[in-house]
XYZ file of C-alpha atoms in Angstrom:
700
model
C 55.916 103.245 90.616
C 58.378 101.551 92.629
C 61.291 99.312 92.057
C 64.006 97.143 94.272
C 66.298 100.033 94.070
C 64.015 103.165 93.434
C 61.504 104.583 95.833
C 58.783 107.122 93.668
C 56.893 108.916 96.365
C 54.858 112.622 95.700
C 55.085 115.436 98.357
C 52.479 117.495 97.021
C 53.239 118.672 93.619
C 56.881 117.147 94.078
C 58.251 113.869 92.365
C 60.826 112.631 95.050
C 63.012 109.355 93.641
C 65.161 107.752 96.126
C 67.763 105.436 96.048
C 68.014 102.869 98.187
C 71.079 100.316 96.601
C 72.851 100.154 100.193
C 75.606 100.195 100.825
C 76.591 103.235 98.801
C 74.219 103.806 96.206
C 76.154 103.013 93.452
C 75.211 102.788 89.863
C 73.924 98.882 89.179
C 71.998 98.516 86.374
C 68.897 98.160 88.401
C 69.264 102.100 89.572
C 70.346 103.157 86.149
C 66.776 101.387 85.186
C 64.961 101.968 87.801
C 65.698 105.984 87.819
C 65.233 106.181 83.954
C 61.620 104.645 84.713
C 60.627 107.269 87.639
C 62.220 110.010 85.987
C 59.670 109.042 82.712
C 56.809 108.622 85.324
C 57.275 112.170 86.484
C 56.962 113.358 82.887
C 53.897 111.321 82.175
C 52.350 112.156 85.593
C 50.317 115.444 85.488
C 49.891 115.977 89.026
C 53.835 116.135 88.971
C 55.956 119.717 88.405
C 59.014 118.650 89.796
C 61.787 115.907 90.721
C 63.868 115.705 93.401
C 66.784 112.734 93.065
C 67.891 111.613 97.010
C 69.503 108.647 98.551
C 68.853 106.703 101.185
C 71.698 105.282 103.561
C 75.335 107.242 104.303
C 75.630 108.898 100.981
C 74.721 109.902 97.738
C 75.563 107.981 94.631
C 79.230 107.080 94.964
C 80.038 105.807 91.718
C 79.809 102.942 89.626
C 79.289 99.362 90.543
C 82.956 97.749 90.962
C 80.493 94.194 89.963
C 80.034 95.161 86.676
C 83.481 96.236 85.673
C 84.778 93.632 83.759
C 81.305 92.874 81.984
C 80.392 94.357 78.666
C 77.956 97.448 79.482
C 74.732 96.896 80.123
C 71.818 98.928 79.136
C 70.377 101.245 79.919
C 73.921 102.885 79.425
C 74.624 106.216 82.013
C 74.603 108.564 79.343
C 70.733 108.124 78.191
C 70.136 108.330 81.893
C 72.250 111.744 81.920
C 70.284 113.029 79.056
C 67.015 112.086 80.143
C 67.580 113.968 83.104
C 68.740 117.213 81.366
C 66.219 117.036 78.897
C 63.044 116.521 81.301
C 61.141 119.494 80.818
C 60.192 119.380 84.789
C 62.972 120.866 86.939
C 65.091 117.880 88.337
C 67.219 119.024 91.669
C 69.852 116.356 93.157
C 70.326 116.489 96.596
C 73.879 115.708 97.412
C 75.230 114.256 100.964
C 78.211 111.732 101.857
C 79.638 111.510 98.394
C 78.215 112.029 94.723
C 80.982 110.812 92.730
C 81.657 109.506 89.223
C 78.455 108.996 87.451
C 76.686 110.022 91.165
C 78.203 113.501 89.908
C 77.403 113.434 86.564
C 73.763 112.567 87.337
C 74.527 115.535 89.513
C 75.331 117.607 86.581
C 73.157 117.060 84.106
C 70.196 117.869 87.003
C 68.776 121.345 87.091
C 70.058 121.995 90.165
C 71.938 121.073 93.165
C 71.798 121.019 96.850
C 74.511 119.492 98.968
C 74.775 119.158 102.518
C 77.716 120.823 103.778
C 80.136 117.296 104.883
C 79.431 116.306 101.227
C 81.880 115.783 98.416
C 81.437 115.654 95.205
C 84.607 114.452 92.574
C 85.543 113.077 88.762
C 87.716 110.342 89.713
C 87.841 108.322 86.693
C 91.299 108.832 86.069
C 92.645 107.216 88.788
C 90.970 103.639 86.662
C 91.935 104.695 84.123
C 89.410 105.927 82.296
C 87.871 109.171 81.978
C 83.879 110.231 83.173
C 81.985 108.843 80.058
C 78.616 109.965 80.848
C 78.844 114.445 80.446
C 81.204 115.231 83.169
C 83.926 116.444 80.787
C 81.454 117.993 78.535
C 78.761 119.536 81.425
C 81.413 120.341 84.168
C 83.216 123.074 82.130
C 79.989 124.485 81.369
C 78.909 124.784 84.865
C 82.417 126.066 86.553
C 84.493 126.901 83.684
C 87.949 125.050 81.885
C 90.626 125.948 84.431
C 88.429 124.308 87.250
C 86.801 120.953 85.329
C 90.537 121.057 84.055
C 91.504 120.431 88.471
C 88.575 118.147 88.977
C 89.002 115.698 86.286
C 92.252 115.437 85.073
C 93.480 115.443 89.358
C 90.478 112.950 90.305
C 90.283 114.457 93.316
C 87.064 115.034 95.048
C 86.125 118.370 96.874
C 83.961 119.588 99.303
C 81.206 121.293 99.021
C 81.871 124.685 100.342
C 84.485 124.276 97.399
C 82.161 122.996 94.681
C 79.409 126.305 95.843
C 82.426 128.837 95.461
C 83.156 127.493 91.751
C 79.425 127.129 90.657
C 79.404 122.807 90.799
C 76.428 123.540 92.956
C 74.310 125.842 93.915
C 73.026 125.646 96.768
C 74.959 124.352 100.011
C 72.910 123.577 103.354
C 73.184 123.007 107.215
C 69.315 121.662 107.762
C 67.458 118.978 106.282
C 68.088 118.287 102.922
C 65.140 116.209 102.254
C 63.629 119.419 102.603
C 66.026 122.228 101.137
C 66.201 120.074 97.956
C 62.440 119.925 97.918
C 62.119 123.681 98.874
C 64.516 124.431 95.614
C 62.045 122.781 93.482
C 59.569 124.364 94.294
C 61.340 127.975 93.503
C 61.893 126.082 90.372
C 58.499 125.900 89.295
C 57.790 129.607 89.983
C 56.107 131.833 87.899
C 58.335 132.519 84.491
C 61.051 129.886 85.825
C 62.198 127.046 83.315
C 65.076 125.001 84.180
C 68.215 125.410 83.442
C 70.032 122.984 81.442
C 74.102 122.359 81.779
C 74.365 121.380 78.224
C 72.548 124.642 76.397
C 75.219 126.829 78.882
C 77.856 127.960 76.890
C 81.733 127.200 77.652
C 83.606 130.222 78.671
C 86.789 130.388 76.116
C 90.293 129.547 77.051
C 93.352 130.462 75.437
C 94.943 127.237 73.685
C 98.059 127.434 76.307
C 95.708 126.537 78.852
C 95.108 122.710 77.961
C 98.969 122.895 76.416
C 100.130 123.615 80.304
C 97.856 121.218 81.486
C 99.437 118.002 79.367
C 102.318 119.176 80.654
C 101.352 119.355 83.960
C 99.923 115.823 83.626
C 102.895 113.735 81.852
C 104.836 115.724 85.331
C 103.030 114.498 88.091
C 100.843 111.751 86.404
C 103.536 110.308 84.646
C 102.821 106.785 82.637
C 99.018 107.572 83.064
C 97.399 107.817 79.800
C 93.983 108.861 81.159
C 95.037 112.180 82.715
C 95.636 113.599 78.769
C 93.049 111.554 77.178
C 90.466 113.637 79.960
C 91.867 117.405 78.509
C 91.420 116.092 74.864
C 87.618 115.248 76.123
C 87.594 118.514 77.936
C 89.253 120.596 75.023
C 86.169 118.905 72.731
C 83.773 120.590 75.030
C 85.420 123.907 73.985
C 85.367 122.902 70.981
C 81.633 121.015 69.662
C 78.638 121.766 70.245
C 76.885 119.221 73.238
C 75.556 116.510 71.229
C 79.028 116.443 69.367
C 81.347 116.674 72.399
C 79.332 114.010 73.979
C 79.634 111.664 71.369
C 83.278 111.969 71.732
C 83.726 111.845 74.973
C 82.071 108.194 74.889
C 84.276 107.534 71.801
C 87.306 108.266 74.086
C 85.777 106.838 77.404
C 85.229 103.604 75.325
C 88.400 103.103 74.310
C 90.318 104.176 77.473
C 88.199 101.150 78.849
C 88.623 98.289 76.825
C 92.791 99.771 77.803
C 95.285 97.171 79.062
C 95.969 100.024 81.780
C 92.820 100.685 82.946
C 92.389 97.037 83.193
C 95.507 96.536 85.852
C 94.161 99.878 87.635
C 90.787 98.233 88.189
C 92.340 95.102 88.769
C 94.491 97.183 92.014
C 91.494 99.070 92.868
C 89.370 95.391 92.937
C 92.078 93.764 94.564
C 91.683 95.557 97.547
C 88.839 94.144 98.721
C 89.166 91.304 96.805
C 92.045 90.220 99.030
C 89.722 90.416 102.058
C 87.411 87.554 101.003
C 89.391 84.622 102.287
C 88.514 81.285 100.890
C 87.554 78.898 104.061
C 87.054 81.825 106.060
C 83.970 83.840 105.619
C 81.626 82.180 108.058
C 84.152 81.968 110.801
C 83.706 83.919 113.192
C 86.023 86.586 114.625
C 86.702 86.992 118.204
C 86.255 90.512 120.123
C 89.359 92.632 120.338
C 89.046 95.498 122.746
C 92.139 95.983 124.466
C 95.827 95.412 122.689
C 99.447 95.545 123.714
C 102.326 96.036 121.795
C 105.978 94.983 122.986
C 108.308 97.271 121.793
C 108.617 101.037 121.347
C 110.741 101.661 118.618
C 110.055 103.061 115.560
C 107.501 99.674 114.459
C 106.237 99.432 117.953
C 105.399 103.138 118.449
C 103.740 102.887 114.603
C 101.847 99.895 115.521
C 100.526 101.785 118.785
C 99.353 104.443 116.523
C 97.113 102.424 114.210
C 95.276 100.788 117.093
C 94.580 104.661 118.843
C 93.725 105.820 115.637
C 91.326 102.928 115.202
C 89.583 103.927 118.999
C 91.651 100.737 120.298
C 93.320 100.996 123.502
C 96.766 99.948 123.353
C 99.484 99.150 126.384
C 103.119 100.254 125.287
C 105.381 98.209 126.946
C 108.857 98.646 127.073
C 112.052 97.014 128.719
C 113.363 100.173 130.269
C 112.550 103.755 131.636
C 114.695 105.726 129.060
C 113.307 103.412 125.395
C 109.712 103.856 127.129
C 110.144 107.497 127.334
C 111.515 107.987 123.819
C 109.170 105.797 122.375
C 106.279 107.926 123.496
C 107.727 111.369 122.867
C 108.216 109.593 118.740
C 104.601 109.186 119.119
C 103.526 112.670 120.843
C 105.927 114.061 117.885
C 104.175 112.016 114.863
C 100.610 113.126 116.412
C 101.897 117.030 117.071
C 103.138 116.800 113.089
C 99.468 115.901 112.033
C 98.151 118.911 113.948
C 100.267 121.056 112.593
C 99.515 120.145 108.754
C 96.047 120.435 109.624
C 94.959 116.863 109.669
C 94.116 116.219 112.643
C 92.519 118.272 115.382
C 94.263 119.252 118.911
C 91.325 117.565 120.953
C 91.870 114.141 118.743
C 95.466 114.140 119.426
C 94.751 114.157 123.094
C 92.109 111.719 122.893
C 94.412 109.526 120.771
C 97.217 109.775 122.850
C 94.964 108.695 126.188
C 94.331 105.566 124.561
C 98.159 104.568 125.028
C 99.311 103.548 127.941
C 102.962 103.165 128.703
C 103.741 100.490 130.998
C 107.385 98.304 132.061
C 105.309 95.893 133.553
C 104.606 92.373 132.234
C 101.608 92.172 133.697
C 99.614 95.347 132.470
C 99.520 92.830 129.231
C 98.317 89.594 130.960
C 94.456 90.808 130.309
C 94.288 92.350 126.472
C 93.106 90.600 123.679
C 96.321 90.818 121.103
C 99.551 91.288 121.969
C 101.669 92.227 118.959
C 105.389 91.707 119.531
C 107.149 94.255 117.676
C 111.514 93.788 119.182
C 114.644 92.876 117.567
C 113.940 90.061 114.790
C 116.194 87.909 116.015
C 114.676 84.493 116.761
C 116.453 83.806 119.951
C 114.616 87.366 121.743
C 111.259 86.326 120.115
C 111.578 82.837 121.572
C 112.304 84.406 124.528
C 109.398 87.004 124.389
C 107.024 84.667 123.689
C 107.918 81.856 126.159
C 107.978 84.829 128.702
C 103.412 85.845 126.573
C 102.836 81.910 127.113
C 102.887 82.439 130.814
C 100.912 85.665 131.473
C 98.726 85.788 128.983
C 95.149 85.414 129.590
C 93.498 81.840 127.723
C 91.808 82.769 124.452
C 94.164 85.834 123.960
C 96.208 86.151 120.333
C 99.828 86.597 120.524
C 100.844 88.354 117.539
C 104.388 88.771 116.197
C 105.467 91.444 113.664
C 108.844 89.084 112.275
C 109.726 90.448 109.066
C 111.307 86.737 107.693
C 111.360 84.752 110.755
C 109.691 81.334 111.050
C 105.640 82.077 112.789
C 105.752 78.393 113.351
C 108.503 77.956 115.130
C 107.584 81.033 116.633
C 104.360 79.542 118.117
C 106.100 76.045 119.259
C 107.704 77.844 122.354
C 104.244 78.167 123.308
C 101.228 75.822 124.750
C 99.590 77.605 122.891
C 100.176 77.381 118.694
C 96.851 77.647 118.002
C 96.701 81.259 119.265
C 99.669 82.172 117.497
C 99.800 84.245 114.159
C 102.092 86.860 112.494
C 101.067 90.257 111.890
C 103.950 91.915 109.240
C 103.729 95.663 109.440
C 105.350 97.714 107.092
C 107.658 100.527 108.206
C 105.802 103.585 108.901
C 103.421 101.176 110.471
C 100.750 104.602 110.898
C 101.216 105.055 107.644
C 101.944 102.389 105.350
C 98.361 100.261 104.098
C 99.765 96.673 104.264
C 99.385 93.914 106.853
C 100.819 90.331 105.589
C 98.856 88.595 108.450
C 100.935 85.161 108.524
C 99.445 82.226 109.531
C 100.878 78.421 110.551
C 99.302 75.207 109.856
C 98.407 75.254 113.336
C 96.230 78.939 113.674
C 92.870 78.805 114.343
C 89.741 79.775 111.487
C 88.839 82.402 114.090
C 92.029 83.929 114.882
C 93.174 84.384 111.115
C 89.349 85.743 110.907
C 89.821 87.996 113.709
C 93.192 89.140 112.385
C 92.347 90.094 109.012
C 89.270 91.946 110.345
C 91.579 93.577 112.422
C 93.136 94.813 109.757
C 90.085 96.278 107.873
C 89.402 98.525 111.588
C 93.079 99.649 111.041
C 92.351 100.947 107.306
C 94.753 98.342 106.399
C 94.841 96.056 102.668
C 95.473 92.683 104.673
C 96.417 89.841 102.979
C 96.523 86.232 104.625
C 99.804 84.218 103.152
C 101.873 81.459 104.670
C 105.026 80.883 106.725
C 107.831 80.702 104.732
C 111.358 83.220 104.999
C 110.014 86.375 104.013
C 106.500 85.368 103.354
C 105.413 87.051 100.133
C 106.810 90.583 100.037
C 109.908 90.234 100.984
C 110.814 86.952 99.737
C 109.788 88.514 96.271
C 112.144 91.298 97.332
C 115.395 89.729 97.721
C 115.239 88.413 94.580
C 115.477 92.167 93.085
C 117.663 92.976 95.521
C 120.238 90.048 94.287
C 119.767 91.039 90.806
C 119.941 94.668 91.647
C 123.802 93.827 93.147
C 124.895 91.658 90.431
C 124.198 94.356 88.063
C 126.461 96.579 90.040
C 129.140 94.086 89.945
C 128.238 93.830 86.172
C 128.613 96.877 84.879
C 125.871 99.045 86.228
C 125.961 101.745 88.918
C 123.192 102.293 91.372
C 121.514 105.495 89.576
C 121.632 103.226 86.200
C 119.654 100.416 87.880
C 117.406 103.366 89.752
C 116.284 105.257 86.583
C 115.517 102.095 84.795
C 113.028 101.146 87.368
C 111.196 104.423 87.800
C 111.310 104.627 84.078
C 109.121 101.334 84.692
C 107.104 102.632 86.945
C 107.926 102.372 90.694
C 108.551 105.601 92.761
C 111.576 104.875 93.654
C 114.642 102.475 92.795
C 116.071 99.821 95.572
C 119.264 101.753 95.676
C 117.542 105.188 96.783
C 114.956 103.105 98.992
C 117.762 101.855 100.712
C 119.146 105.136 102.181
C 115.884 105.995 102.237
C 115.230 103.348 104.998
C 118.916 103.182 106.162
C 121.172 100.976 104.883
C 122.088 99.532 108.336
C 118.876 97.462 108.565
C 119.372 95.699 105.616
C 123.023 94.669 106.398
C 121.943 93.849 110.261
C 119.909 91.499 108.429
C 122.212 90.264 105.720
C 124.508 89.613 108.647
C 121.477 87.683 110.864
C 120.832 85.592 107.516
C 124.895 84.454 106.786
C 124.216 80.876 107.707
C 121.472 80.155 104.773
C 124.213 81.354 102.788
C 125.386 77.961 100.534
C 129.257 77.749 99.828
C 129.445 77.779 96.011
C 126.629 80.309 95.259
C 127.052 83.328 93.469
C 127.320 86.286 96.276
C 127.580 89.903 96.445
C 129.179 91.792 99.893
C 128.631 95.283 98.174
C 126.304 96.379 100.892
C 128.673 95.013 103.586
C 131.747 97.805 101.578
C 129.287 100.607 101.945
C 127.966 100.256 105.381
C 131.653 99.412 106.726
C 132.217 103.189 105.237
C 130.118 104.469 108.045
C 127.885 105.408 105.080
C 124.146 104.137 106.017
C 121.957 106.113 103.785
C 120.673 110.009 104.353
C 120.831 109.950 107.889
C 124.635 109.966 107.738
C 124.956 111.698 104.056
C 126.180 109.113 102.639
C 125.259 105.735 101.787
C 124.518 104.527 97.326
C 124.625 108.414 96.948
C 125.955 111.290 98.849
C 123.699 114.079 100.448
C 123.976 117.935 100.299
C 122.974 118.963 104.396
C 119.003 119.210 104.350
C 118.769 117.918 101.231
C 117.535 114.138 100.376
C 118.434 114.591 96.754
C 120.556 111.560 95.998
C 123.444 112.524 94.512
C 125.604 110.107 92.291
C 129.372 109.470 94.150
C 132.753 109.344 91.983
C 133.228 106.901 95.483
C 130.902 104.273 95.243
C 131.661 104.171 91.376
C 135.287 103.835 92.110
C 134.589 101.106 94.900
C 131.791 99.088 92.893
C 134.714 99.239 89.494
C 137.173 98.293 91.952
C 134.917 95.228 93.547
C 134.219 93.491 90.415
C 138.007 93.922 89.195
C 138.685 92.025 92.520
C 135.923 89.089 91.771
C 137.297 88.865 88.154
C 134.596 90.193 86.428
C 134.588 91.652 83.452
C 132.449 95.196 83.495
C 130.249 95.726 80.223
C 127.446 98.283 79.518
C 124.364 96.864 80.791
C 120.967 98.091 78.707
C 117.859 99.582 80.663
C 115.738 96.388 79.667
C 118.133 94.351 81.068
C 117.881 95.710 84.579
C 114.157 95.783 84.247
C 114.014 92.234 83.457
C 115.959 90.700 85.717
C 114.768 92.913 88.389
C 111.418 92.362 87.995
C 111.171 89.001 86.263
C 113.198 87.587 88.724
C 110.238 88.112 91.165
C 107.761 86.982 89.320
C 109.290 83.988 89.042
C 109.217 83.581 92.518
C 105.774 84.284 92.511
C 104.723 81.419 90.938
C 106.827 79.243 93.342
C 105.227 81.154 95.932
C 101.571 80.254 94.303
C 102.254 76.857 93.744
C 103.672 76.075 97.349
C 100.613 77.679 98.262
C 102.199 80.545 100.309
C 99.657 82.776 98.700
C 96.209 81.507 97.778
C 95.886 83.522 94.440
C 97.480 85.992 92.441
C 95.392 88.742 93.677
C 97.253 88.042 97.227
C 100.703 88.613 95.408
C 99.701 91.599 93.641
C 97.999 93.313 96.518
C 101.256 92.643 98.482
C 103.394 94.433 95.710
C 100.625 97.208 95.204
C 100.636 98.339 98.723
C 103.654 97.241 100.206
C 106.142 97.829 97.568
C 105.529 101.016 95.498
C 104.855 98.419 92.333
C 103.215 100.760 89.441
C 99.649 100.198 90.003
C 98.566 101.334 86.153
C 100.884 97.686 85.931
C 97.895 95.594 88.346
C 100.524 93.985 90.349
C 103.740 91.897 89.372
C 101.561 88.499 87.929
C 98.861 90.835 86.512
C 101.777 92.601 84.705
C 103.279 88.990 83.859
C 99.733 87.672 82.456
C 99.071 91.179 80.126
C 103.009 91.003 78.623
C 102.564 87.591 77.989
C 104.125 84.613 79.858
C 105.696 82.716 77.580
C 107.915 85.700 76.838
C 108.738 85.705 80.757
C 109.299 82.436 80.445
C 111.644 82.527 77.240
C 114.114 85.037 79.445
C 113.930 83.585 82.706
C 114.855 80.587 80.394
C 117.973 82.711 78.875
C 119.499 84.105 82.409
C 119.122 80.655 83.645
C 121.716 79.777 80.789
C 123.462 82.718 81.195
C 124.114 83.048 84.822
C 123.372 78.870 85.816
C 120.253 77.682 87.944
C 120.802 78.716 91.276
C 118.908 81.489 90.752
C 116.980 81.478 87.623
C 115.363 77.997 87.240
C 112.035 78.199 85.793
C 109.241 77.583 87.980
C 107.530 74.675 87.252
C 104.004 76.227 87.432
C 105.541 78.930 85.570
C 106.017 76.344 82.574
C 102.971 74.626 83.168
C 100.711 77.868 82.550
C 102.697 78.325 79.626
C 102.378 74.267 78.281
C 98.400 75.449 79.000
C 98.419 78.364 77.057
C 97.014 79.886 80.815
C 97.390 83.093 83.000
C 98.264 83.205 86.756
C 94.924 84.745 87.071
C 92.999 81.789 85.365
C 94.668 79.293 87.614
C 91.915 78.748 90.058
C 92.721 75.524 91.670
C 94.597 76.288 94.640
C 97.499 73.598 95.686
C 96.495 70.733 98.444
């Protein structure tokens, strides 16, 4: 028997079932049904005495088929397959290579023997998508490895190496040679005299004290705050200790289906699936990309050095240009220090560090960047400076080279206008630290050539980034929305809140840090410098808050000076509320004639988050972002928006756009129309009873 995705063949008395469903052998309906049919055929074949399940390609079954995530479950369901494997009267051996994750590892757990390559990894990462293992993982793994190790693997959702899996009993054999040969040999040993299949489900669960589960719940509440799935997974593992296998499997499935239908799981699926969705840019799928073999980065500061590291890490030679020897030496030293830290942590070998450093060629000479395929400018955020740089690039860069600016706010079209090749100019907005942050905002202009856009999107993926294509405007998507939150956070201070209250409210909402703690971490002088550079954009008579100016003028620039919005003890990054800042804020309110009041956390969250959502609606209507998912991926991957809320626009959809609009209208009445006029798109969607994600027609 053979199906489109399952190959069935015999090696003597061993049936070898090969899953061939690229790229990662995901558990689609065809894979499930094909494997189930093949197992049944092997059971009925008198010439077969044992079965090997293996996979073609670079990996064993790496999990569920993401294209089925939001579809109704289709038969055969995975529990039917895993139960058929475990109940088989002939031994079943799972041959694991690459990654055996989620349902793939559950198939292995249901098998009677597991052989893995040295490089293989196994895991049950379902909690990261807001669900729990639903095909026996929470019931079989505790029987194989014990409750403590099962809790660590399932509740944490992290994969482990084959060696680690062997040490705890999750796999039975680790091989350095040919996997299929080893798996077939194992199958032959299992059909020897007096040997019968070892069914995982028949093994007892080693008893543990109730405190083990209490400790696990307390740890999950502390480390995975806001997430519901880890706590449900603990309940499912506890059921393995309390119930016979059949009842435990039934309880696990009930919990799985409840979690699968939950809003939090839907949000986490959106956060996960959106990472691949943003790469599918409408109109670019058939556009050929240019070859990028060598690049240059202008500027060896924190940002430029980080960008150079990104290219070197991807194996792309990069010329790093600075204006003077001192700055260049400092930049190279910082890059080397960054790599040395990775070596010290054990995440990079010494040889690999040297290989990557050799890909970075420092220079002071303009002619050294003349023949590269892509030049990324990472100089001072000033239009006059950038215009001067691009005029120079236009004069020396080879025809067809892509000229990219790393600007965070400035008009890319204006930068392009000072060249004779605006079709080759694009924004590549990396986020700091560039070698760590995953987001890359690629900024198009009306004149950017489609093949240039296709190139920078493809390049973003090669760099390991989540690249999002956006249009040109002040701040693009991320910083344009951030400006709304920042403004409201400052206004909240004027009206009665303190930095620690605003930060606490937004951390409780789900952000890893509040805006004032983030400012201290990044350095308040960055925002101060940007505020001064943009002073000419402020309109007379429109409310403004200069608290940041006052804090910075005191020399309080954040953690690096030991004080900013908070104070810091030497050698300690923990923000400590400072009475001096409270006095400064209160005095500021008095000078402006603002009567301070008690502000509750709900108002803080609404004003900081709904102002962003309202701006996101304007961004969509203007076509700066083509789709809601583009907005959400920017905020999930560049600004710490909680993944379990799915992104600002997904969160708005789940909350209800009517509620968002009502609150926005209320704040418009309370504070005036300058900042709180509801977006026309928001009104339109509420009137039609639609959501952001139901809006499929793009602006003209």
